[in-house]
Short mmCIF file of C-alpha atoms in Angstrom, two decimals:
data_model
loop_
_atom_site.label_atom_id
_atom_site.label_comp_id
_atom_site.label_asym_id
_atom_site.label_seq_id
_atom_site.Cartn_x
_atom_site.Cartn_y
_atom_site.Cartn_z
CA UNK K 1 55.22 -24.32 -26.45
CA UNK K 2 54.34 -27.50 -24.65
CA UNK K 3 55.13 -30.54 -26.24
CA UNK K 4 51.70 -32.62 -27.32
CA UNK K 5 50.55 -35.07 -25.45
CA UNK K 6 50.99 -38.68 -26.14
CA UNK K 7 48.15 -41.03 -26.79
CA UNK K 8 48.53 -42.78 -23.30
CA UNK K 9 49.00 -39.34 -21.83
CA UNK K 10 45.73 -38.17 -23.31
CA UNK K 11 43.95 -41.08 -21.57
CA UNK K 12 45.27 -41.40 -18.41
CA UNK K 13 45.12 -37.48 -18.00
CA UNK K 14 41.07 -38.43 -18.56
CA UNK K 15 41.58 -41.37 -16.13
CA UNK K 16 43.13 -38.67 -13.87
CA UNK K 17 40.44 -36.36 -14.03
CA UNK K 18 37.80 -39.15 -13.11
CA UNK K 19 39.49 -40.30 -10.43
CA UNK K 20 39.66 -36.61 -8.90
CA UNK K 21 35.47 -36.94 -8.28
CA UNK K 22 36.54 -39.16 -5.61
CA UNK K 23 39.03 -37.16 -3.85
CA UNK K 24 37.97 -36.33 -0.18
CA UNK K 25 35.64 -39.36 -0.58
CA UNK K 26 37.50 -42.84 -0.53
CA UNK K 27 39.43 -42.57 2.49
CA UNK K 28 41.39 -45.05 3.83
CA UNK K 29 41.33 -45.96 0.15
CA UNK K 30 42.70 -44.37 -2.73
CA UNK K 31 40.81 -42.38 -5.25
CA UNK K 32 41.31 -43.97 -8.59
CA UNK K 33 40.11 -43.52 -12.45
CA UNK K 34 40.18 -46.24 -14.91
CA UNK K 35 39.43 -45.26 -19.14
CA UNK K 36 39.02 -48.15 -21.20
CA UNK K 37 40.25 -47.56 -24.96
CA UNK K 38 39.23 -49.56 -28.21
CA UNK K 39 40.26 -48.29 -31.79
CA UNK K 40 41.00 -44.90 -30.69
CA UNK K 41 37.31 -44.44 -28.39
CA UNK K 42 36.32 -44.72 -25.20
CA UNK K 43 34.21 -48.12 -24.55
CA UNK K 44 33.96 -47.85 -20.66
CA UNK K 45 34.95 -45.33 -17.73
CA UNK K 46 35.01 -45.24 -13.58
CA UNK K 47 35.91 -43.87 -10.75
CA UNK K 48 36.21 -45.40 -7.25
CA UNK K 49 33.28 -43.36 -5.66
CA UNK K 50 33.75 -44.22 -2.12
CA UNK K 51 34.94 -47.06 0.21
CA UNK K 52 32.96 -50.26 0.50
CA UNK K 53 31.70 -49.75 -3.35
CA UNK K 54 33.15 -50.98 -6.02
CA UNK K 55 36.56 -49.87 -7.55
CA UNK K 56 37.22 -47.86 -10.89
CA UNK K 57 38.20 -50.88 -12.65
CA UNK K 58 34.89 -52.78 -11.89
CA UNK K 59 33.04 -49.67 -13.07
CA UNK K 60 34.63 -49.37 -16.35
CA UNK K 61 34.95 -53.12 -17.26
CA UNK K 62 30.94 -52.82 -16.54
CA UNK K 63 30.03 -50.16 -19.36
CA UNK K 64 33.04 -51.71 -21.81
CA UNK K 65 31.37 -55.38 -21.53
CA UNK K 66 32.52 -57.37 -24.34
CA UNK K 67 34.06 -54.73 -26.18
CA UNK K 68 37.07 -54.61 -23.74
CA UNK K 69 38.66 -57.81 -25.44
CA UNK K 70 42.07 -57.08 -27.06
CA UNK K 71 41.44 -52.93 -25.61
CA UNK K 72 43.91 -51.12 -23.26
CA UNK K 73 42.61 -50.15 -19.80
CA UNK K 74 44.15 -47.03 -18.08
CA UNK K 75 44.14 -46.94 -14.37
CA UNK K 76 45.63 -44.57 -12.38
CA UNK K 77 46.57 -47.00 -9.87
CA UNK K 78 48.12 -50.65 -10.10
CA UNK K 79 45.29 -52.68 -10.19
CA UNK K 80 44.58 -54.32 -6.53
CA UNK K 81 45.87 -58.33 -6.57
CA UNK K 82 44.25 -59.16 -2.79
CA UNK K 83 40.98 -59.82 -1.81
CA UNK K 84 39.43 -57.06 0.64
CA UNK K 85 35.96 -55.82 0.56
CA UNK K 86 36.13 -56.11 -2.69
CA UNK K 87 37.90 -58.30 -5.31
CA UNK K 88 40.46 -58.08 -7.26
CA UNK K 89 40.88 -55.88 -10.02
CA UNK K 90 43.71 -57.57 -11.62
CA UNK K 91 41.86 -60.50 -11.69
CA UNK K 92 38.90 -58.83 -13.24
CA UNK K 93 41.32 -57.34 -16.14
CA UNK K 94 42.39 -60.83 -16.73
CA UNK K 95 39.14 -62.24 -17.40
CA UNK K 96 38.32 -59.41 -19.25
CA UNK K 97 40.84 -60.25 -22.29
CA UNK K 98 42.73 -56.50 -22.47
CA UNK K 99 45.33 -56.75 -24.31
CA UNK K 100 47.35 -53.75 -22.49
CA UNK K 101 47.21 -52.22 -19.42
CA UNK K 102 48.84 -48.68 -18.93
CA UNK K 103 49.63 -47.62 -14.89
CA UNK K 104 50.24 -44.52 -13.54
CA UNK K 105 51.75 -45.11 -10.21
CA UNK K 106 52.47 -48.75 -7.84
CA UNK K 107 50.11 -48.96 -5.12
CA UNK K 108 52.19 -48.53 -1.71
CA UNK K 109 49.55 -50.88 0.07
CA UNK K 110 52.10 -54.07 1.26
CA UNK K 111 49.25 -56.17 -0.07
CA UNK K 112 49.83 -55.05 -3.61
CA UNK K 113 52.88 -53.25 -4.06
CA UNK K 114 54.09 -54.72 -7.87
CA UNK K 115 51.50 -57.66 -6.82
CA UNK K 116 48.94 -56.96 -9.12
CA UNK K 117 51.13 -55.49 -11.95
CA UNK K 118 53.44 -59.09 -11.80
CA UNK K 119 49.83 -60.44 -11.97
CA UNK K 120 48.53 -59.02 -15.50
CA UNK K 121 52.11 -60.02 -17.00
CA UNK K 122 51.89 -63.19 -15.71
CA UNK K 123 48.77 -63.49 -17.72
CA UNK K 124 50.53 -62.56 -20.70
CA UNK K 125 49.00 -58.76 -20.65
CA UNK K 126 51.46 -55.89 -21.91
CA UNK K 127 51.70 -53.20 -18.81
CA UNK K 128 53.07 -49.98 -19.06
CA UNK K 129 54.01 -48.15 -15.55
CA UNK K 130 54.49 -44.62 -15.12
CA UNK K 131 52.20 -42.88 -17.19
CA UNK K 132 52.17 -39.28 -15.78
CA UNK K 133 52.82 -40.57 -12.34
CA UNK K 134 53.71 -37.13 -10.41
CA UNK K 135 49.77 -36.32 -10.93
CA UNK K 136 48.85 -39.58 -9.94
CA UNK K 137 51.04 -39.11 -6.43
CA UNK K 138 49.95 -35.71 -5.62
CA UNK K 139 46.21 -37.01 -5.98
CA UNK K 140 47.16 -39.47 -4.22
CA UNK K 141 49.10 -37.90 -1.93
CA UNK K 142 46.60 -38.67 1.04
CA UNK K 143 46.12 -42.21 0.57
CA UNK K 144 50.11 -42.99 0.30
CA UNK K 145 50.37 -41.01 3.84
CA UNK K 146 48.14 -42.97 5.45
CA UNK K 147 49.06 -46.26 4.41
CA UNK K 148 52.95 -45.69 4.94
CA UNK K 149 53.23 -43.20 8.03
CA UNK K 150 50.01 -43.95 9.48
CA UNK K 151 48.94 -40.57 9.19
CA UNK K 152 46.95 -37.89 6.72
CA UNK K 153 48.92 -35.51 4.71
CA UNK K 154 48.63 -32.13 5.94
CA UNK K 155 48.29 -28.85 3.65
CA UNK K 156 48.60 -26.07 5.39
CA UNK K 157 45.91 -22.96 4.17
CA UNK K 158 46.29 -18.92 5.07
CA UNK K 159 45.74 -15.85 2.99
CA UNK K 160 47.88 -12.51 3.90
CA UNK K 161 48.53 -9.24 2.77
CA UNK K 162 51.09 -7.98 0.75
CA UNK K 163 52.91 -7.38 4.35
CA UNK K 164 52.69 -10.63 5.43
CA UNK K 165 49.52 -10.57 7.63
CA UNK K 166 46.59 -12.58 8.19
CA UNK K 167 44.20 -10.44 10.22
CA UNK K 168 43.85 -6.77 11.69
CA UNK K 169 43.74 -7.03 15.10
CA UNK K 170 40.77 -7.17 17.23
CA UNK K 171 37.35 -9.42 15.98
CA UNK K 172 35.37 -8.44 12.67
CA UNK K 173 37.89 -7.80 10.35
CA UNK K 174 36.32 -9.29 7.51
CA UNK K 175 38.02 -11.43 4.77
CA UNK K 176 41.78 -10.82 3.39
CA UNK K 177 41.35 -12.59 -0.37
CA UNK K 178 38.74 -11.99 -2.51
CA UNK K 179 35.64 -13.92 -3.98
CA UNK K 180 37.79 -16.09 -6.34
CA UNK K 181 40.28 -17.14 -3.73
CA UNK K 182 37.59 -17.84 -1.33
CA UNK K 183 35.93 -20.23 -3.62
CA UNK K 184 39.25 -22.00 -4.38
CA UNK K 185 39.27 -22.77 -0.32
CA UNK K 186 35.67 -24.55 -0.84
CA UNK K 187 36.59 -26.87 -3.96
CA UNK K 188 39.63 -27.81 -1.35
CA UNK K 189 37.53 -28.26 1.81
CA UNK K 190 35.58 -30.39 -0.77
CA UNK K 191 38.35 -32.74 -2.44
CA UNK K 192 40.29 -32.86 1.44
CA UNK K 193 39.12 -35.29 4.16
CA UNK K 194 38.90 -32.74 6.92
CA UNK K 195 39.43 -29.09 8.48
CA UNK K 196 41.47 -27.98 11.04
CA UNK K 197 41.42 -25.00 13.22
CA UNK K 198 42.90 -24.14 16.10
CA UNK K 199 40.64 -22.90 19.79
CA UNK K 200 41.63 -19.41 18.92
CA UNK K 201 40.06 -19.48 15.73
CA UNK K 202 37.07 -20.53 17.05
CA UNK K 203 36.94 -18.38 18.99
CA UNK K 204 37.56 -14.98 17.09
CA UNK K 205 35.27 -16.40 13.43
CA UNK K 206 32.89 -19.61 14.87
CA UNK K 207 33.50 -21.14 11.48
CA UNK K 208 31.11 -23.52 10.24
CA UNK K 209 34.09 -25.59 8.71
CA UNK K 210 31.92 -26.19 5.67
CA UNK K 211 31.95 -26.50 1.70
CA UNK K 212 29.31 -23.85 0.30
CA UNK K 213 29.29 -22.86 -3.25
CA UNK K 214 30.58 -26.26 -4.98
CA UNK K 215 28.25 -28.12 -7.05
CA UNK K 216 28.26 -31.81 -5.58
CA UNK K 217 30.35 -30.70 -2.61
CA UNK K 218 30.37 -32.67 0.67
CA UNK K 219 31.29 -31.26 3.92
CA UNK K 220 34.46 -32.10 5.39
CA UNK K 221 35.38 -33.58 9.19
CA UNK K 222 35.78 -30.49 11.15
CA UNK K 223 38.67 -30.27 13.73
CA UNK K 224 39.64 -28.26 16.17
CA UNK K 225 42.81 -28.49 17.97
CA UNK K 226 41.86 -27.31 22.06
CA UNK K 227 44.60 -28.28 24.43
CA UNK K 228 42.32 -27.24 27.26
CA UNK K 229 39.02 -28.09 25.81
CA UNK K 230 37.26 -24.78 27.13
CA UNK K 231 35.85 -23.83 23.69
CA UNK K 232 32.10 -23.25 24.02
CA UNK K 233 29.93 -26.55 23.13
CA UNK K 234 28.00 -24.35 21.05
CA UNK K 235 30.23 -23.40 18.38
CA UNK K 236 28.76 -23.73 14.82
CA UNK K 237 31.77 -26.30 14.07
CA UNK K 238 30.59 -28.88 16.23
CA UNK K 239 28.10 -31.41 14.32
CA UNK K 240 28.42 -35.07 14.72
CA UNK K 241 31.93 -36.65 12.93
CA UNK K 242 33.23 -33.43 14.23
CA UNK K 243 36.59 -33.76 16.23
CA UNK K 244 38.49 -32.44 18.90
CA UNK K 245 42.16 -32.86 19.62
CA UNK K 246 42.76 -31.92 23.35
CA UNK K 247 45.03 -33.28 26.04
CA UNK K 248 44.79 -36.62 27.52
CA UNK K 249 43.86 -35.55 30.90
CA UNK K 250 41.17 -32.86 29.01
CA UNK K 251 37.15 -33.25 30.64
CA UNK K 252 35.15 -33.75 27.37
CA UNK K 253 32.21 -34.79 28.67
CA UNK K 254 30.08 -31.95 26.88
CA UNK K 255 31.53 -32.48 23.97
CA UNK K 256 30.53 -36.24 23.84
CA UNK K 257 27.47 -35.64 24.63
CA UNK K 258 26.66 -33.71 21.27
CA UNK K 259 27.99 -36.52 19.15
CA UNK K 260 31.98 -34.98 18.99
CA UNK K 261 34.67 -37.48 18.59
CA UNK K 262 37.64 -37.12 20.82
CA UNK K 263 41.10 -37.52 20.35
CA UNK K 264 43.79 -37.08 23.21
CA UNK K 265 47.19 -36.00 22.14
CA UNK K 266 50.19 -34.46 24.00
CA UNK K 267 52.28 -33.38 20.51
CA UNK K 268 50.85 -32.90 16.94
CA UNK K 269 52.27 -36.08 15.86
CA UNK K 270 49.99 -37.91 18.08
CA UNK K 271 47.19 -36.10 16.70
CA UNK K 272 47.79 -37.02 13.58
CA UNK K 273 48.30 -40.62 14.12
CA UNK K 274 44.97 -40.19 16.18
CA UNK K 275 43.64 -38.74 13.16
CA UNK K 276 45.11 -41.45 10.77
CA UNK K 277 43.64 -44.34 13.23
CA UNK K 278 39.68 -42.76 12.67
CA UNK K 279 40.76 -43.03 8.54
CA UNK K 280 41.42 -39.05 7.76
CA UNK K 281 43.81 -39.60 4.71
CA UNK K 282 44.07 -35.39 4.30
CA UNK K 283 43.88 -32.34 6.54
CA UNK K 284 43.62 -28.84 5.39
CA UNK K 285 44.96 -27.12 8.28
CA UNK K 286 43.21 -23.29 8.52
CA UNK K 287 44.68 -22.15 11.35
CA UNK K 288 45.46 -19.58 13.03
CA UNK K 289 49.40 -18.86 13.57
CA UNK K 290 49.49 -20.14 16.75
CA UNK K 291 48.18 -24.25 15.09
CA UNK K 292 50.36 -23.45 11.73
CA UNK K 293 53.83 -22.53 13.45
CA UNK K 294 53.24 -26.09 15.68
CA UNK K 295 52.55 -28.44 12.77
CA UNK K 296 55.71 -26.33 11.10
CA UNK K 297 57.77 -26.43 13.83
CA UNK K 298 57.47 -30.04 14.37
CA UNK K 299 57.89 -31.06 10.46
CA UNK K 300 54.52 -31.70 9.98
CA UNK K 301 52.77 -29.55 7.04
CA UNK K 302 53.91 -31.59 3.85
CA UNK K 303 52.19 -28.77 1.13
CA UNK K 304 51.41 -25.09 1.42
CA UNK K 305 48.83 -23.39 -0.18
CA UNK K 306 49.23 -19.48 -0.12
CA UNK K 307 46.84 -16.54 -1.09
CA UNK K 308 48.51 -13.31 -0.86
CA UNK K 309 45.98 -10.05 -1.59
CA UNK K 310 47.29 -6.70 -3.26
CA UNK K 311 46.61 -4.55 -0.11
CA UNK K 312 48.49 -3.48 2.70
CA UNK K 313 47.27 -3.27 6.39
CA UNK K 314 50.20 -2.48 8.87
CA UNK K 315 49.80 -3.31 12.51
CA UNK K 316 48.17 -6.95 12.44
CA UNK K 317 48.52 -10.69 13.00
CA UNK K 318 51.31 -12.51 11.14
CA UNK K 319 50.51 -15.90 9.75
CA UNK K 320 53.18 -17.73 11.84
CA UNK K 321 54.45 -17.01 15.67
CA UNK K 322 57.49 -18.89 15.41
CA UNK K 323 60.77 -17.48 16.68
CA UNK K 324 62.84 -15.46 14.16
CA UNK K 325 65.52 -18.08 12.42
CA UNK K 326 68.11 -17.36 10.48
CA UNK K 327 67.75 -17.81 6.40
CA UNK K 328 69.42 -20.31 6.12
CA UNK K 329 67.19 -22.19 8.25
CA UNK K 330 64.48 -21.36 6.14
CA UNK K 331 62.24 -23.96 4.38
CA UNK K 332 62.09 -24.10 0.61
CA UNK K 333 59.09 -25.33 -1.02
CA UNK K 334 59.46 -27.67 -3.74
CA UNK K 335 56.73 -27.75 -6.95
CA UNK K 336 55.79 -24.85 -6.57
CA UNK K 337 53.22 -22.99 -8.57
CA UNK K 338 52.03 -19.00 -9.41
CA UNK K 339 48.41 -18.50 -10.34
CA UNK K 340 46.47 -15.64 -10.11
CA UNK K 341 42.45 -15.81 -9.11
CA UNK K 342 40.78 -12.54 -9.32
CA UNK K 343 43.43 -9.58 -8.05
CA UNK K 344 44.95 -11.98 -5.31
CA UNK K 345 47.93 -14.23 -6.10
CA UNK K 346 47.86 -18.52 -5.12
CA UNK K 347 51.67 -19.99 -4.27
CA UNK K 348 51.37 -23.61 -4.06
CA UNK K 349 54.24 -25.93 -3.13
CA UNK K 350 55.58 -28.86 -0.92
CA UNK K 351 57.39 -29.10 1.82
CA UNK K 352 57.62 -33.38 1.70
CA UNK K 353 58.20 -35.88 -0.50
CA UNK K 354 54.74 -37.83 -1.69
CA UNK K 355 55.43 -41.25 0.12
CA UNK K 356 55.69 -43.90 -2.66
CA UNK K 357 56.69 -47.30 -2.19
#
C-alpha cells in the first residue's frame, strides 16, 4: 500500500495538476501551477496559461487577495526574481505577506536559478524546496531542454505488434493500436509543442498532424523532416506555423509560398537547435523508422513512448532500420512504466536525464 500523502504533497500534487493545462502552451516558458493554502483551504489558484500573460503566481495571489497574509503558496516552480515581460513573482509573494512558500523544483533559467528562492528568505519567508520534484521535472522536461541545450526534448511515439512491427507493407493498412491508445496519442499531440514526421510518412498516410477528440485541445506545430524537399505542397500537414526541416541547399520556394517555415539542417542536431531557435520546447517524433533510428542513432530521443497491440502480422515494417548491434549495446530505458489502455499495452520510459540546474 502506498504511503499517504503529506499535506504539502497533497497541494503541490493540485499545483501540479494546474500547471499541466498549460503544457504544450507556454513555450519558451515553463508551465507552472501555484495553490494558495489558508487554515487547511484553498484561498487562490493559477496556472501560467501562455507566454506574454501573466504567471501562476500572479493568478493565484489575484483570487487569494487579502486572505493570502500569513498562508503558504505552492508553486511548482521557484518563483521568477528578474524582470521580463512580466514581473517578478518573488517580489509579488513578498508583498503579499505568506508566511511559507513550498517549491517543487529550481528554475534552470541563469536569471533565476536559487535567485528568487534566496529572495523570499531574505524577506524572512520560510521556503521549502523539493516538494515532489521528479513530477515537476518531467512536466517540465521541455522547458529545462530548451533553456540549457538550446533545444526541445524529443519523445519518440510508435505502436507495433506483438512481433515488433509498425505497418504491413504496401499503403492502407489501417491502424496497429486500438481506440484507447489512439486517443492517448491526441492528449500528447495536445500537451507537446509539435509533431514530427518524416517525407516517407507523408507520403504513405498524408497526416493532418492534428489533436481531434480532446476537449480544449490545440493543434500542435507540424514537422516534417524532407532532406530533398520533394514532398507534394499539397499535403494535408502543411498549414501556416507548419515546418519543414530540409537541407541547406533544398529549393523551398513552394513551400514558402503557402505560409511553411523553413529550417535548413545537415544532421538532426541542427534541426533541433533550428527548432529550439523558433521556441519548440517539445517534439513528439511519429515517425517512420527511417526519422526514429536517426534521432536514435545520433542520441537524440530523450523519452519513449511505446504501444504494443496483442496481434501478430508477419512480413512488415519494423519500427527502427538501424543496423543489428550487439546487446550489450542496447539502450535501457530508465522510469519506465506498464499501463494497459483497452487490449494494447503503453511502455513509457527515458532515455536522458531531465536537465536541471
Amino acid at each position: 500500500m502506498a504511503a499517504a500523502l503529506s499535506a504539502d504533497e497533497r497541494w503541490m500534487t493540485l499545483a501540479l495538476d494546474l500547471a499541466a493545462r498549460g503544457l504544450g502552451r507556454t513555450a519558451p516558458n515553463p508551465p507552472v501551477g501555484c495553490v494558495i493554502v489558508q487554515d487547511d483551504e484553498v484561498v487562490g489558484w493559477g496556472f501560467h496559461p501562455r507566454a506574454g500573460e501573466a504567471h501562476a503566481e500572479v493568478f493565484a495571489l489575484r483570487g487569494a487577495a487579502a486572505r493570502a497574509r500569513g498562508a503558504t503558496a505552492y508553486v511548482t516552480l521557484e518563483p521568477c526574481s528578474h524582470h521580463g515581460r512580466t514581473p517578478p513573482c518573488a517580489d509579488a509573494l513578498i508583498a503579499s505577506g505568506v508566511r511559507r512558500v513550498v517549491v517543487s523544483a529550481l528554475d534552470p533559467d541563469p536569471r533565476v536559478a536559487g535567485r528568487g528562492v534566496q529572495a523570499l528568505r531574505d524577506a524572512g519567508i520560510d521556503v521549502n524546496v523539493g516538494v515532489l520534484e521528479a513530477g515537476a521535472l518531467r512536466q517540465q522536461a521541455g522547458f529545462r531542454s530548451l533553456t540549457l541545450r538550446g533545444r526541445p526534448w524529443v519523445v519518440a511515439k510508435y505502436a507495433m505488434t506483438l512481433d515488433g512491427k509498425v505497418a504491413a507493407l504496401g499503403e492502407g493498412n489501417g491502424a496497429v493500436s486500438g481506440e484507447a491508445a489512439r486517443a492517448r496519442s491526441m492528449t500528447w499531440r495536445d500537451a507537446l509543442d509539435a509533431v514530427a514526421v518524416g517525407s516517407g510518412t507523408l507520403h504513405s498516410d498524408d497526416p493532418a498532424l492534428t489533436t481531434r477528440g480532446v476537449c480544449g485541445g490545440r493543434d500542435p506545430r507540424p514537422v516534417v523532416f524532407d532532406r530533398r524537399a520533394r514532398s507534394s505542397s499539397q499535403a494535408r500537414a502543411w498549414r501556416p506555423g507548419s515546418l519543414l526541416v530540409t537541407a541547406p541547399d533544398a529549393e523551398t520556394s513552394a513551400f514558402e509560398a503557402a505560409g511553411v517555415t523553413i529550417v535548413r539542417a545537415a544532421t538532426p542536431l541542427e534541426a533541433l537547435t533550428g527548432l529550439g531557435r523558433l521556441n519548440i520546447s517539445s517534439v513528439l517524433l511519429e515517425g517512420g523508422p527511417t526519422l526514429l533510428s536517426a534521432f536514435l542513432d545520433a542520441g537524440l530521443v530523450d523519452e519513449v513512448r511505446v504501444f504494443i497491440a496483442p496481434k501478430l502480422l508477419g512480413h512488415g515494417l519494423p519500427p527502427l532500420t538501424s543496423p543489428a548491434r550487439p546487446m550489450h549495446e542496447s539502450q535501457p530505458l530508465r522510469d519506465v512504466t506498464v499501463e494497459t489502455l483497452g487490449t494494447d499495452v503503453l511502455v513509457t520510459g527515458l532515455l536522458s536525464d531531465i536537465p536541471r540546474l
